[in-house]
JSON list of C-alpha atoms in Angstrom, two decimals:
[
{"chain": "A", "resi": 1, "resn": "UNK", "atom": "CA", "xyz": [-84.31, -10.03, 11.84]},
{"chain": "A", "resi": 2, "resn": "UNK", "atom": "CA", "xyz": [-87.03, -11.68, 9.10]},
{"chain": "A", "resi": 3, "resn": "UNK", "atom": "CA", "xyz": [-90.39, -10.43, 8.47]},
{"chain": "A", "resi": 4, "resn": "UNK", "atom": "CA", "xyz": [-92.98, -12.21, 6.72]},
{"chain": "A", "resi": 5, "resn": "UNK", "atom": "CA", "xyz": [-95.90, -10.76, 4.84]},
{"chain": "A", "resi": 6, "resn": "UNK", "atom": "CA", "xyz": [-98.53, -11.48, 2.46]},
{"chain": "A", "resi": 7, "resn": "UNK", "atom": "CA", "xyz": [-100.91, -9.71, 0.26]},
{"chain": "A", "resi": 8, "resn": "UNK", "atom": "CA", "xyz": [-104.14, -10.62, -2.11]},
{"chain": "A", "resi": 9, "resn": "UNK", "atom": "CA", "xyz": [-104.73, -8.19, -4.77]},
{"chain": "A", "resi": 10, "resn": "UNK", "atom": "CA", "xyz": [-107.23, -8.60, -7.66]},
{"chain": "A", "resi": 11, "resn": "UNK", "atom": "CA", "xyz": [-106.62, -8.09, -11.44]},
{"chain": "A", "resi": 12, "resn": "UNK", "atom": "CA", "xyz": [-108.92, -8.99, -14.02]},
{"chain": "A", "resi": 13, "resn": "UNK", "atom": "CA", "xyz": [-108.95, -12.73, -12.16]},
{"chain": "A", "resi": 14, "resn": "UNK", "atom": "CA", "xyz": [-107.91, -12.99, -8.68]},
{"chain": "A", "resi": 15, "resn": "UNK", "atom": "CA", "xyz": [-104.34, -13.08, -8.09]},
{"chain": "A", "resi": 16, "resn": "UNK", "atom": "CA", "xyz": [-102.82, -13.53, -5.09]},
{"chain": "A", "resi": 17, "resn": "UNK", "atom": "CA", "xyz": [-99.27, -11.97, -4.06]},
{"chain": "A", "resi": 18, "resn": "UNK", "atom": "CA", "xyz": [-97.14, -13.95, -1.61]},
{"chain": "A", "resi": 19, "resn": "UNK", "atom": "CA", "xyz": [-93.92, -12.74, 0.04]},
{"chain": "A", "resi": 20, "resn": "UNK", "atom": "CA", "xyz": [-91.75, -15.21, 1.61]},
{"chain": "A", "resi": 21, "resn": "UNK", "atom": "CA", "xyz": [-89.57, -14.70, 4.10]},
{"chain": "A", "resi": 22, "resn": "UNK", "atom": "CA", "xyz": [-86.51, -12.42, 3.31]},
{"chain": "A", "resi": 23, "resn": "UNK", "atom": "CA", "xyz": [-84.39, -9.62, 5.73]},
{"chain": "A", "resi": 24, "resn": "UNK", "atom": "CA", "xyz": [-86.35, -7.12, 6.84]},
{"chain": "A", "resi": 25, "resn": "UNK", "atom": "CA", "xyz": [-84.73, -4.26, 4.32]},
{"chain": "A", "resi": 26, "resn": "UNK", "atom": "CA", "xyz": [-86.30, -6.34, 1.57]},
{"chain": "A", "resi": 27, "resn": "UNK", "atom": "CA", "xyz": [-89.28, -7.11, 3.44]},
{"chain": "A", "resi": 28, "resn": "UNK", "atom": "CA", "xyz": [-90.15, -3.42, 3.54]},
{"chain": "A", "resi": 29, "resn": "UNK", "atom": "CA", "xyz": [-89.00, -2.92, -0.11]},
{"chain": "A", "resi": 30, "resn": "UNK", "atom": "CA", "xyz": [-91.24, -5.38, -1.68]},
{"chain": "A", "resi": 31, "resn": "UNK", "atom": "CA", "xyz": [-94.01, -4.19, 1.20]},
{"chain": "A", "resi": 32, "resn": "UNK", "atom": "CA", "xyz": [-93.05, -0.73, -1.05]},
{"chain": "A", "resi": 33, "resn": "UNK", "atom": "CA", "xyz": [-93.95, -2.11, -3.98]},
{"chain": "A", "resi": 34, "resn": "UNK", "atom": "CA", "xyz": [-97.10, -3.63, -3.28]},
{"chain": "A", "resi": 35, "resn": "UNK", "atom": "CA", "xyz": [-98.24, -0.45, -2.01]},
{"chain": "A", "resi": 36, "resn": "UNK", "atom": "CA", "xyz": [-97.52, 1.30, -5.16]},
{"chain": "A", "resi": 37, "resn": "UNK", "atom": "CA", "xyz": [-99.08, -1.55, -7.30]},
{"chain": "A", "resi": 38, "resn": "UNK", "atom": "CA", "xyz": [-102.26, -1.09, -4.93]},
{"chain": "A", "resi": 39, "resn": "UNK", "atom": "CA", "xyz": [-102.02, 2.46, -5.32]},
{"chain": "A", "resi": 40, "resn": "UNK", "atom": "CA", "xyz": [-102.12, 2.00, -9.69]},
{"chain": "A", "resi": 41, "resn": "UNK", "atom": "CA", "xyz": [-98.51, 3.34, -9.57]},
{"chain": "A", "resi": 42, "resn": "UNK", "atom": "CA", "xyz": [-96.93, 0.55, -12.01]},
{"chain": "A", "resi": 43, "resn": "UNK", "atom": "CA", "xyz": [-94.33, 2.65, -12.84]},
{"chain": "A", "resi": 44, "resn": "UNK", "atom": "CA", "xyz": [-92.13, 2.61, -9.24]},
{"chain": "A", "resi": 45, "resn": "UNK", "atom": "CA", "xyz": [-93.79, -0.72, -8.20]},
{"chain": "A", "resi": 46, "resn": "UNK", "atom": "CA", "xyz": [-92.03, -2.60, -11.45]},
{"chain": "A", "resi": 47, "resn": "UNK", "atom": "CA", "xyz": [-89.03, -0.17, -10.58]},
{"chain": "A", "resi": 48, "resn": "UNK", "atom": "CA", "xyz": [-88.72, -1.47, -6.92]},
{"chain": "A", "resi": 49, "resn": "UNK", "atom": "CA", "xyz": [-89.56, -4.79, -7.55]},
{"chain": "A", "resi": 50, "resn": "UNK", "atom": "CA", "xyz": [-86.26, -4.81, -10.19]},
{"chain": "A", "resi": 51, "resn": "UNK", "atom": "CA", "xyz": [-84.13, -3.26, -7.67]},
{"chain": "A", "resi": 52, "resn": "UNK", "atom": "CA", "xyz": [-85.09, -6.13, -5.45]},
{"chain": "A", "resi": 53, "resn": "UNK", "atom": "CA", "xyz": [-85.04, -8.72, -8.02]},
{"chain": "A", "resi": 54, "resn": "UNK", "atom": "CA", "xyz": [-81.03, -7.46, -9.11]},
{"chain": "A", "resi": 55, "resn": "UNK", "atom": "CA", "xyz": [-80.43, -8.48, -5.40]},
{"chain": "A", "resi": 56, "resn": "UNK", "atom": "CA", "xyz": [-82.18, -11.58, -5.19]},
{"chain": "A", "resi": 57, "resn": "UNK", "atom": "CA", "xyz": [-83.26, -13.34, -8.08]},
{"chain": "A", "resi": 58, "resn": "UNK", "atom": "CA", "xyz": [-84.59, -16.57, -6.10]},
{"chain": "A", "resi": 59, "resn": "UNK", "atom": "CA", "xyz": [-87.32, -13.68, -4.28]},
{"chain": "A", "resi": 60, "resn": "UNK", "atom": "CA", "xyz": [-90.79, -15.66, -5.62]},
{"chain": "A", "resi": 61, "resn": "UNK", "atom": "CA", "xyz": [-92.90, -12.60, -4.03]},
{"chain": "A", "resi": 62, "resn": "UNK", "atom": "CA", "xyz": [-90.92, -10.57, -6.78]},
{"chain": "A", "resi": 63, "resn": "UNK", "atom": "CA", "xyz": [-91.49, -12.48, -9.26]},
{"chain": "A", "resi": 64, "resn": "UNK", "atom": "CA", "xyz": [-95.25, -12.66, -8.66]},
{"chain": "A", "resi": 65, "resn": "UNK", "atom": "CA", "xyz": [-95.28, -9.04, -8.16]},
{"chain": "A", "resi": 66, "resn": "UNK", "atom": "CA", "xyz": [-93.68, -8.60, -11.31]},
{"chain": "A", "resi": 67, "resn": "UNK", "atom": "CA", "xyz": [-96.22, -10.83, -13.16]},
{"chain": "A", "resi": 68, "resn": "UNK", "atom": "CA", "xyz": [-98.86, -9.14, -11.63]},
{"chain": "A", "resi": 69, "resn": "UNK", "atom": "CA", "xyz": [-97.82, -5.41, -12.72]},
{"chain": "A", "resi": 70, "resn": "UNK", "atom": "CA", "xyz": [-97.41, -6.71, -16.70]},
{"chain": "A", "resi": 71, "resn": "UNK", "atom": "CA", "xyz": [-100.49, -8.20, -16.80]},
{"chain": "A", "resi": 72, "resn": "UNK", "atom": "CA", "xyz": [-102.35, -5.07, -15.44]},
{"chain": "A", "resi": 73, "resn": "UNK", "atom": "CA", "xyz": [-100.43, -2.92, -18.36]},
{"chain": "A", "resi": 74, "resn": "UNK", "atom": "CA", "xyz": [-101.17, -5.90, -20.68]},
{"chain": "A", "resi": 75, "resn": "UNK", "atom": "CA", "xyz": [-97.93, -6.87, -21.08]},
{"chain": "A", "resi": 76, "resn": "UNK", "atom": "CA", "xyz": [-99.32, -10.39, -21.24]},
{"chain": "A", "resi": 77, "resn": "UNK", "atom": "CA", "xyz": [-95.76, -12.25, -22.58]},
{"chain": "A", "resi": 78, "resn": "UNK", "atom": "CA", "xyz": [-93.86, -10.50, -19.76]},
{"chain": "A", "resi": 79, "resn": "UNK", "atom": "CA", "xyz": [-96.32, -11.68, -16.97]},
{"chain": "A", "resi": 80, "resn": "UNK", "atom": "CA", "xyz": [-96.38, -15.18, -18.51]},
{"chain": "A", "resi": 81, "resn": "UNK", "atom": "CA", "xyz": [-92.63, -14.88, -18.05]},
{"chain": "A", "resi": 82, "resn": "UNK", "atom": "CA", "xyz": [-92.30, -13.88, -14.54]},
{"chain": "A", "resi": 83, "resn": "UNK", "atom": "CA", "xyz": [-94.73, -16.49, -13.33]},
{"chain": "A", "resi": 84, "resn": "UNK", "atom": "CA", "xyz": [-92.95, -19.04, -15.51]},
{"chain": "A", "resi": 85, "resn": "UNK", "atom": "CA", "xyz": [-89.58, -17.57, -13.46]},
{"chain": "A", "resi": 86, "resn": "UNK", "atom": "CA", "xyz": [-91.23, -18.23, -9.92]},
{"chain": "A", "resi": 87, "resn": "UNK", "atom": "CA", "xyz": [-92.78, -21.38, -11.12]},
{"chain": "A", "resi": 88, "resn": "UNK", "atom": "CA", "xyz": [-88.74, -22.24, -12.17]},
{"chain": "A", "resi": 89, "resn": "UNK", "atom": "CA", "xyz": [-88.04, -21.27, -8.55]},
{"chain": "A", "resi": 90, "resn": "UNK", "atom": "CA", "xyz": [-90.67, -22.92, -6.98]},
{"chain": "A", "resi": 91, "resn": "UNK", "atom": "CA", "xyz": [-93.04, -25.61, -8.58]},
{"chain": "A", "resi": 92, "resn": "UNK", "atom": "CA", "xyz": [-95.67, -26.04, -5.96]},
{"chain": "A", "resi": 93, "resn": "UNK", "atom": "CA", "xyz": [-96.24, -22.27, -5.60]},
{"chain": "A", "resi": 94, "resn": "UNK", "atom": "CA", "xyz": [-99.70, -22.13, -6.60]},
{"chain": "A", "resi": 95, "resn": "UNK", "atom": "CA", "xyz": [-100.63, -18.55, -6.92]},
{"chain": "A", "resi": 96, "resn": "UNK", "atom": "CA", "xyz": [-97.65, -18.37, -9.64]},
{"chain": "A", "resi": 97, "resn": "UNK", "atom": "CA", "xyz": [-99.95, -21.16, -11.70]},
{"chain": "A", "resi": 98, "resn": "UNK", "atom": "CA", "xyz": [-103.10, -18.95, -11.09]},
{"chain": "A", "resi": 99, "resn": "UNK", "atom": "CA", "xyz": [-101.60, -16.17, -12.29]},
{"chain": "A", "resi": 100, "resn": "UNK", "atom": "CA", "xyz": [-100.18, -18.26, -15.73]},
{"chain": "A", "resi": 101, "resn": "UNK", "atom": "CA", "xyz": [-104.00, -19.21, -16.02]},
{"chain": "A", "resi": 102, "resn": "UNK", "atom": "CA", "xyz": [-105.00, -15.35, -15.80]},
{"chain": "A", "resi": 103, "resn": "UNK", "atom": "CA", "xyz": [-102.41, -14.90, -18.79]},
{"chain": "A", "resi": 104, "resn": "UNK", "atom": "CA", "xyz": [-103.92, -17.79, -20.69]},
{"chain": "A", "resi": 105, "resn": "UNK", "atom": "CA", "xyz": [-107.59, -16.35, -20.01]},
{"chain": "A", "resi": 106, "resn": "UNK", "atom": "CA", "xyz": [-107.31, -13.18, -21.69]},
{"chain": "A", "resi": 107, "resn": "UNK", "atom": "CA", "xyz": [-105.58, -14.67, -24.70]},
{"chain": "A", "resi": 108, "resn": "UNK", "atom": "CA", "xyz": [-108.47, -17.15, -25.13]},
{"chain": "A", "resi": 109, "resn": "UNK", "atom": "CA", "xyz": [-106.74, -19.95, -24.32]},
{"chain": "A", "resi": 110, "resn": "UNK", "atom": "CA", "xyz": [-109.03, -21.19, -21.88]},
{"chain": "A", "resi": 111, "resn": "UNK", "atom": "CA", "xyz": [-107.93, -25.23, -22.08]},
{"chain": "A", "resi": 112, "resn": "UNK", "atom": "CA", "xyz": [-104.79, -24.07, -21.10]},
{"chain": "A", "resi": 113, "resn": "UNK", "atom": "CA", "xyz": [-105.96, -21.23, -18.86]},
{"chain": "A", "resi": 114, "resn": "UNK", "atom": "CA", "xyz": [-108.44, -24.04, -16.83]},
{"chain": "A", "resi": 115, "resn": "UNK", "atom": "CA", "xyz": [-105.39, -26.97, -16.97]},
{"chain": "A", "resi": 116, "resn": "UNK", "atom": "CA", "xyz": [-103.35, -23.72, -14.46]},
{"chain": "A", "resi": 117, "resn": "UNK", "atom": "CA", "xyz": [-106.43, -23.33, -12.60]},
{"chain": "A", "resi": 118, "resn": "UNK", "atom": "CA", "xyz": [-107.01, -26.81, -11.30]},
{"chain": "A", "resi": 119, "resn": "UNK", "atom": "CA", "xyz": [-103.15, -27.31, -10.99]},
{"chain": "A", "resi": 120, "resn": "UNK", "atom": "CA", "xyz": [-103.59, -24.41, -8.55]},
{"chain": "A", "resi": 121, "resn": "UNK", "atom": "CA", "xyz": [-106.06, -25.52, -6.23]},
{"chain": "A", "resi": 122, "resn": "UNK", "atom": "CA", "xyz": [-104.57, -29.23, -6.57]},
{"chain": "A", "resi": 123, "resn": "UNK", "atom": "CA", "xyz": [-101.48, -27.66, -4.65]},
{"chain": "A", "resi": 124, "resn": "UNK", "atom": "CA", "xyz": [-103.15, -25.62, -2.41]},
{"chain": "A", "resi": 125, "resn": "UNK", "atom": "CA", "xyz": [-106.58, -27.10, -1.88]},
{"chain": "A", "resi": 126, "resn": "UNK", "atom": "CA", "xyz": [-107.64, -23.75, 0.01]},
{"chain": "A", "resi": 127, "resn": "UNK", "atom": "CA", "xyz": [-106.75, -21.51, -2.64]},
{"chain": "A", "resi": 128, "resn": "UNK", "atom": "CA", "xyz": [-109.79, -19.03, -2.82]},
{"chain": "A", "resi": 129, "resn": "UNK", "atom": "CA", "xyz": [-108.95, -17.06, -5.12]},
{"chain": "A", "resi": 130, "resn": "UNK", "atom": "CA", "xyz": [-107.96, -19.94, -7.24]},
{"chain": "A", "resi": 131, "resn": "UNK", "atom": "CA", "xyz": [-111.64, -21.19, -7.26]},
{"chain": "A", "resi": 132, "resn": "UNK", "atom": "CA", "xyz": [-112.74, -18.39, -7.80]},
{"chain": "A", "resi": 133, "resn": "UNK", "atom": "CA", "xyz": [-110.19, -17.89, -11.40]},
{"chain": "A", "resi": 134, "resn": "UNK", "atom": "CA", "xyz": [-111.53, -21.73, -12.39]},
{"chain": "A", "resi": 135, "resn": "UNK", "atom": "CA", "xyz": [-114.86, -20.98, -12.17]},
{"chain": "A", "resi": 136, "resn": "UNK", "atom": "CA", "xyz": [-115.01, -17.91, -14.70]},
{"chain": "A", "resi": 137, "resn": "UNK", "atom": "CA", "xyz": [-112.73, -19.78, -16.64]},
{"chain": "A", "resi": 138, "resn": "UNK", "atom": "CA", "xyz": [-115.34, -22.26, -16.63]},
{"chain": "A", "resi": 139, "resn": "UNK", "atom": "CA", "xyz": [-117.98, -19.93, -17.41]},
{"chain": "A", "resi": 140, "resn": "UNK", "atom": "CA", "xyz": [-116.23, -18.68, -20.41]},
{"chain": "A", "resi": 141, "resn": "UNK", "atom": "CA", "xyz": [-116.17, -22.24, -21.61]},
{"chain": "A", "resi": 142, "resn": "UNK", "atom": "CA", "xyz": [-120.28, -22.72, -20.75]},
{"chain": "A", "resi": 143, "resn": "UNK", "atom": "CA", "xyz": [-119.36, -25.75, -18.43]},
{"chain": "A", "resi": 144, "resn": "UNK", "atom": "CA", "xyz": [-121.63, -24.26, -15.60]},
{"chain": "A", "resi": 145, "resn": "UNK", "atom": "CA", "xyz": [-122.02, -27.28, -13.59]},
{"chain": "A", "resi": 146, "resn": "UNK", "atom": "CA", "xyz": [-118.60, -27.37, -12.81]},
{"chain": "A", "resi": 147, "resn": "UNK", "atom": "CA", "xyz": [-118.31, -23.48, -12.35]},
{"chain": "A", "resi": 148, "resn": "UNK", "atom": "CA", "xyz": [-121.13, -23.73, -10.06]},
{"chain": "A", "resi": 149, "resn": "UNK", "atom": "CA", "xyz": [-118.83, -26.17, -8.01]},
{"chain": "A", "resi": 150, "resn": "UNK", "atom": "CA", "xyz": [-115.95, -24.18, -8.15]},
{"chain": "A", "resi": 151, "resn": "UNK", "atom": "CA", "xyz": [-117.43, -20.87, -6.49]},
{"chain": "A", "resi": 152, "resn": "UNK", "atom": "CA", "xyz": [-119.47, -23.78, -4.02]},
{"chain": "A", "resi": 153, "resn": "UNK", "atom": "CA", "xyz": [-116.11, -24.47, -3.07]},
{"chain": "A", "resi": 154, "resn": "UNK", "atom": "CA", "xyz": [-114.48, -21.40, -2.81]},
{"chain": "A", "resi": 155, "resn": "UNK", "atom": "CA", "xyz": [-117.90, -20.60, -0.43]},
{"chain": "A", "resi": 156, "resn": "UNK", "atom": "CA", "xyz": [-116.69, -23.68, 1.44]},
{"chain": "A", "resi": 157, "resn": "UNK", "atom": "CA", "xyz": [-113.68, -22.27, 2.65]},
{"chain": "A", "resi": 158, "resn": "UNK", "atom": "CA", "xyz": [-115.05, -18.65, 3.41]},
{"chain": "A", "resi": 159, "resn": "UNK", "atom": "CA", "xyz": [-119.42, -18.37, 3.66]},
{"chain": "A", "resi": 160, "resn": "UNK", "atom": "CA", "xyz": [-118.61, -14.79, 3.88]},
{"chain": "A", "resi": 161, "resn": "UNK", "atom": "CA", "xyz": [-117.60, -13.80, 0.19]},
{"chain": "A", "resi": 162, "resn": "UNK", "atom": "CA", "xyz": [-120.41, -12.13, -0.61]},
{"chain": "A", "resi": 163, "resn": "UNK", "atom": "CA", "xyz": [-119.60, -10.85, -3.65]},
{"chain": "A", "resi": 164, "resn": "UNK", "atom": "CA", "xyz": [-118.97, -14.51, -5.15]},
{"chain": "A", "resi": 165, "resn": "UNK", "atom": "CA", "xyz": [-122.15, -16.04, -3.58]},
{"chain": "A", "resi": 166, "resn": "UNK", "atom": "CA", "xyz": [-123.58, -12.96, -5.62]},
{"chain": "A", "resi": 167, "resn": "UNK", "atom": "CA", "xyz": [-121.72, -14.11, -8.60]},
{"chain": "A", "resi": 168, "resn": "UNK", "atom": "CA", "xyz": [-122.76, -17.84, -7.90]},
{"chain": "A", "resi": 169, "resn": "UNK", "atom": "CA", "xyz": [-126.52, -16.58, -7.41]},
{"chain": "A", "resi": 170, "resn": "UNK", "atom": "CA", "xyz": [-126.54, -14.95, -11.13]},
{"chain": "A", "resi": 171, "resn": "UNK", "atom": "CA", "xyz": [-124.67, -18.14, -12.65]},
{"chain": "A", "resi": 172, "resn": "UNK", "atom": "CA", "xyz": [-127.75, -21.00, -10.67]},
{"chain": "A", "resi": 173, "resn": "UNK", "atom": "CA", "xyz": [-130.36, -17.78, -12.22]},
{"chain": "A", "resi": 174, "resn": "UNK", "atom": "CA", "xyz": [-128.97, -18.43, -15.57]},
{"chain": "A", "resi": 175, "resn": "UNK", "atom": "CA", "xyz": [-129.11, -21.78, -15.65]},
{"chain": "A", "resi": 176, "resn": "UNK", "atom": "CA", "xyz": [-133.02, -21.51, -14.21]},
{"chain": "A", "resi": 177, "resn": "UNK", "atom": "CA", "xyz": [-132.40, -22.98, -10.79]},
{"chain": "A", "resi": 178, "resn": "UNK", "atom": "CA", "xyz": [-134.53, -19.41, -9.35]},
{"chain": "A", "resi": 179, "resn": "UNK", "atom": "CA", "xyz": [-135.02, -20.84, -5.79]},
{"chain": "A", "resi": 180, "resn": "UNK", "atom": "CA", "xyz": [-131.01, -21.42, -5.09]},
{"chain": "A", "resi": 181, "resn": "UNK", "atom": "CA", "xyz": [-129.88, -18.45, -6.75]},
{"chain": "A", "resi": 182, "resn": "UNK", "atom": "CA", "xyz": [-132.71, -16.60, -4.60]},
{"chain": "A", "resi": 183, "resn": "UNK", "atom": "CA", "xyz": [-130.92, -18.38, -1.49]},
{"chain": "A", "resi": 184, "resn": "UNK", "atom": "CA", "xyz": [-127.77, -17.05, -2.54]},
{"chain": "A", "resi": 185, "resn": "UNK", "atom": "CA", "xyz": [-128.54, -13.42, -2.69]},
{"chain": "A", "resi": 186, "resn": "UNK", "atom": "CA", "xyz": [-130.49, -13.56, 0.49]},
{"chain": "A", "resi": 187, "resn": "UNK", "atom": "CA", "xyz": [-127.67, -15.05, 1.93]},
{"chain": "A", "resi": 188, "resn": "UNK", "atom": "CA", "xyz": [-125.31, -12.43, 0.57]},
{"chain": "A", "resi": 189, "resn": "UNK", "atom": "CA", "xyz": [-127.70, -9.89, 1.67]},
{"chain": "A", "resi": 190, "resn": "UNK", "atom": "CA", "xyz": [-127.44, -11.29, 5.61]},
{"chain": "A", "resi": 191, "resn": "UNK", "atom": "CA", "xyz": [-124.01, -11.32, 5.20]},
{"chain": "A", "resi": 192, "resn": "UNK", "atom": "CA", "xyz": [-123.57, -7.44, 3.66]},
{"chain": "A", "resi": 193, "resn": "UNK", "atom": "CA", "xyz": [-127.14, -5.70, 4.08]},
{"chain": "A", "resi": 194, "resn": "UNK", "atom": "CA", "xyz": [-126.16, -2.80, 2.53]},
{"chain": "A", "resi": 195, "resn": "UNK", "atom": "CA", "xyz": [-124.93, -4.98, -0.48]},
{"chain": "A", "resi": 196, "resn": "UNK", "atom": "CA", "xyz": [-127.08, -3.22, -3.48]},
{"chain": "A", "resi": 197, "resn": "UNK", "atom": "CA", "xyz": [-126.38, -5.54, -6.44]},
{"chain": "A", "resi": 198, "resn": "UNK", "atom": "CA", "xyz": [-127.63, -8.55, -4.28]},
{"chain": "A", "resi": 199, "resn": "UNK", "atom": "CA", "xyz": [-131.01, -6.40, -3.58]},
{"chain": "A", "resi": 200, "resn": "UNK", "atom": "CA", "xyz": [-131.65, -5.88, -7.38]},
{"chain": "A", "resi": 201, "resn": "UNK", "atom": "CA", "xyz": [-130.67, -9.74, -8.61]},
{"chain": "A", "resi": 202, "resn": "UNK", "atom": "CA", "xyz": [-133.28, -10.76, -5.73]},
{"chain": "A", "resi": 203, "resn": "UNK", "atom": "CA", "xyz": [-135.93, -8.66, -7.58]},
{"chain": "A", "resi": 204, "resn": "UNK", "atom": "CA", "xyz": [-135.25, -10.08, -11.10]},
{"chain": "A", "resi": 205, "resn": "UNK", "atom": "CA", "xyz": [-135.53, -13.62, -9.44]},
{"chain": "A", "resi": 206, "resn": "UNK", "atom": "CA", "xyz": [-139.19, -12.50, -7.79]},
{"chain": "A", "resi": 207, "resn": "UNK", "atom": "CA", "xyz": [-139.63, -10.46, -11.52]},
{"chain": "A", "resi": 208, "resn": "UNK", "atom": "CA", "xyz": [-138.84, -13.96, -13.22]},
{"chain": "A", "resi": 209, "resn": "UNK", "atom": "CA", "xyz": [-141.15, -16.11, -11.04]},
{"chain": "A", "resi": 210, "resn": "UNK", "atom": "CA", "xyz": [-143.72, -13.63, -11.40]},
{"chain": "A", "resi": 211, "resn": "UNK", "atom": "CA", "xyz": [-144.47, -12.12, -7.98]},
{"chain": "A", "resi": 212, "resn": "UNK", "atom": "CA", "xyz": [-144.19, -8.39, -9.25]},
{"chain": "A", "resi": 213, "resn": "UNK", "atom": "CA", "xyz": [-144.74, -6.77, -5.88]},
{"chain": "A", "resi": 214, "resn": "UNK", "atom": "CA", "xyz": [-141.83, -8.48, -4.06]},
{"chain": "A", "resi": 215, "resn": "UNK", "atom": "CA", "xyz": [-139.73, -7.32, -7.27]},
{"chain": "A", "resi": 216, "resn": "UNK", "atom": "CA", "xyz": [-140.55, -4.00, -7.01]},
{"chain": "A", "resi": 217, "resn": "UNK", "atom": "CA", "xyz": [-139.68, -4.06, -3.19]},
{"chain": "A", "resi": 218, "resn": "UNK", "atom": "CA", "xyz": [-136.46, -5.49, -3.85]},
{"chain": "A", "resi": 219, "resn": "UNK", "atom": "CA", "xyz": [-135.64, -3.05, -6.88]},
{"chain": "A", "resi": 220, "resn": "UNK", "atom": "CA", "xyz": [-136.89, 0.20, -4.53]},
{"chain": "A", "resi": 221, "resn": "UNK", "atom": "CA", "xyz": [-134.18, -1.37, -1.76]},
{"chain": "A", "resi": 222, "resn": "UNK", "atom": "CA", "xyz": [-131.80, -1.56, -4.22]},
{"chain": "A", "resi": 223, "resn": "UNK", "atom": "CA", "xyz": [-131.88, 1.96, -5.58]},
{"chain": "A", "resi": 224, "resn": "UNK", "atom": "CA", "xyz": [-132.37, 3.19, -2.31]},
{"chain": "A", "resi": 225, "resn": "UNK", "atom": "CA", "xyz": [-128.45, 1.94, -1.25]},
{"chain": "A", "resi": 226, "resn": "UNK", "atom": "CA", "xyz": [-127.34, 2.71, -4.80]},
{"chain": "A", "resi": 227, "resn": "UNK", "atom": "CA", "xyz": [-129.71, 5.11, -7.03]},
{"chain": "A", "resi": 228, "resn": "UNK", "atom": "CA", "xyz": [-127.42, 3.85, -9.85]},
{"chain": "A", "resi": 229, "resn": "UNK", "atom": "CA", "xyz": [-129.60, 1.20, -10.14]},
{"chain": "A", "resi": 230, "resn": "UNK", "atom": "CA", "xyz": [-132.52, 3.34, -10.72]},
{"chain": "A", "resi": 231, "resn": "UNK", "atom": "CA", "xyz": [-131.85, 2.66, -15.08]},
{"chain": "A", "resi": 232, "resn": "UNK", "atom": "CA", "xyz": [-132.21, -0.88, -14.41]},
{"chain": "A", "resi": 233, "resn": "UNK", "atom": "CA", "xyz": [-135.51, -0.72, -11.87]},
{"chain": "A", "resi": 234, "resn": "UNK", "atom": "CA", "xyz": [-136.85, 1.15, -15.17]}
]
């Protein structure tokens, strides 16, 4: 009997986790050591995921696993290496060349980090999370325009991220288009009401285009769902 499964867990950048099909005693192995890596238990995750890996060395969802748990204890050379392993193993597996980029990213290699971004998305043109990784990537190299069309994208293939139409509201605010990024939070707002951060970035945006009682409304919302915003309303 096979079992299939897949998982999307976020480090740092996004990075996605996919199993592929193996017998179901490795299944729910790997299935262990997700849980553990979800549960900040790199210790027996990396543990399992060698036990597995000493039985099947071709196991990409390993390998990926195993990339994932080094870069979360900064291991950076170690992740590079697993992802280079499943890449080995597979060369259109995208989320292995997302995860490369994340490596590349936090050493500041960002040409290198952004030329594993696109080659993700290029395989898998609805690659979220991939988006997602290109356009901070982006943003850390000040080409906004093209960040801005990375997280449009990403929006594209799910309107219901709310967090990164957030994110794509406070990049259009910084680069003084007010009236989309004010589209965007209201957006994310219909989509999560309760959503606090969107609240207060929709009062800087009235703040910023002067009309002080609608940023004050906003700002009073937002410390209302999270009174950890109260330092900032100040």
């Amino acid at each position: 009997m096979q079992g299939q499964a897949q998982s999307q867990i976020l480090q740092g950048g996004s990075v996605v986790l996919k199993m592929t099909e193996q017998p179901l005693t490795s299944v729910g192995l790997l299935e262990l050591a997700h849980r553990e890596y979800q549960a900040v238990d790199y210790e027996n995750a990396e543990r399992h995921c060698m036990q597995l890996w000493r039985q099947d060395s071709g196991n990409t969802g390993v390998l990926l696993l195993l990339s994932s748990i080094h870069f979360q204890c900064r291991r950076l050379d170690k992740s590079a290496h697993y992802s280079t392993l499943a890449i080995k193993q597979n060369p259109l597996l995208a989320e292995a060349y997302s995860n490369l980029g994340n490596v590349y990213k936090e050493r500041g290699q960002l040409q290198e980090a952004l030329e594993n971004y696109r080659h993700a998305v290029r395989l898998k043109p609805d690659f979220i999370d991939g988006y997602i990784n290109l356009a901070a990537a982006l943003v850390a190299a000040r080409d906004m325009e093209q960040a801005v069309q990375a997280y449009v994208t990403a929006l594209q293939y799910n309107p219901d991220l709310y967090c990164v139409r957030s994110d794509l509201g406070n990049l259009l605010k910084a680069l003084g288009r007010l009236d989309e990024a004010k589209a965007c939070y209201l957006k994310a707002i219909e989509t999560r009401p309760d959503f606090a951060v969107a609240w207060s970035n929709l009062g800087c945006v009235f703040n910023a285009q002067g009309e002080i009682w609608l940023a004050i409304h906003h700002f009073e919302k937002a410390v209302t769902l999270d009174p950890n915003f109260l330092d900032e309303a100040i």
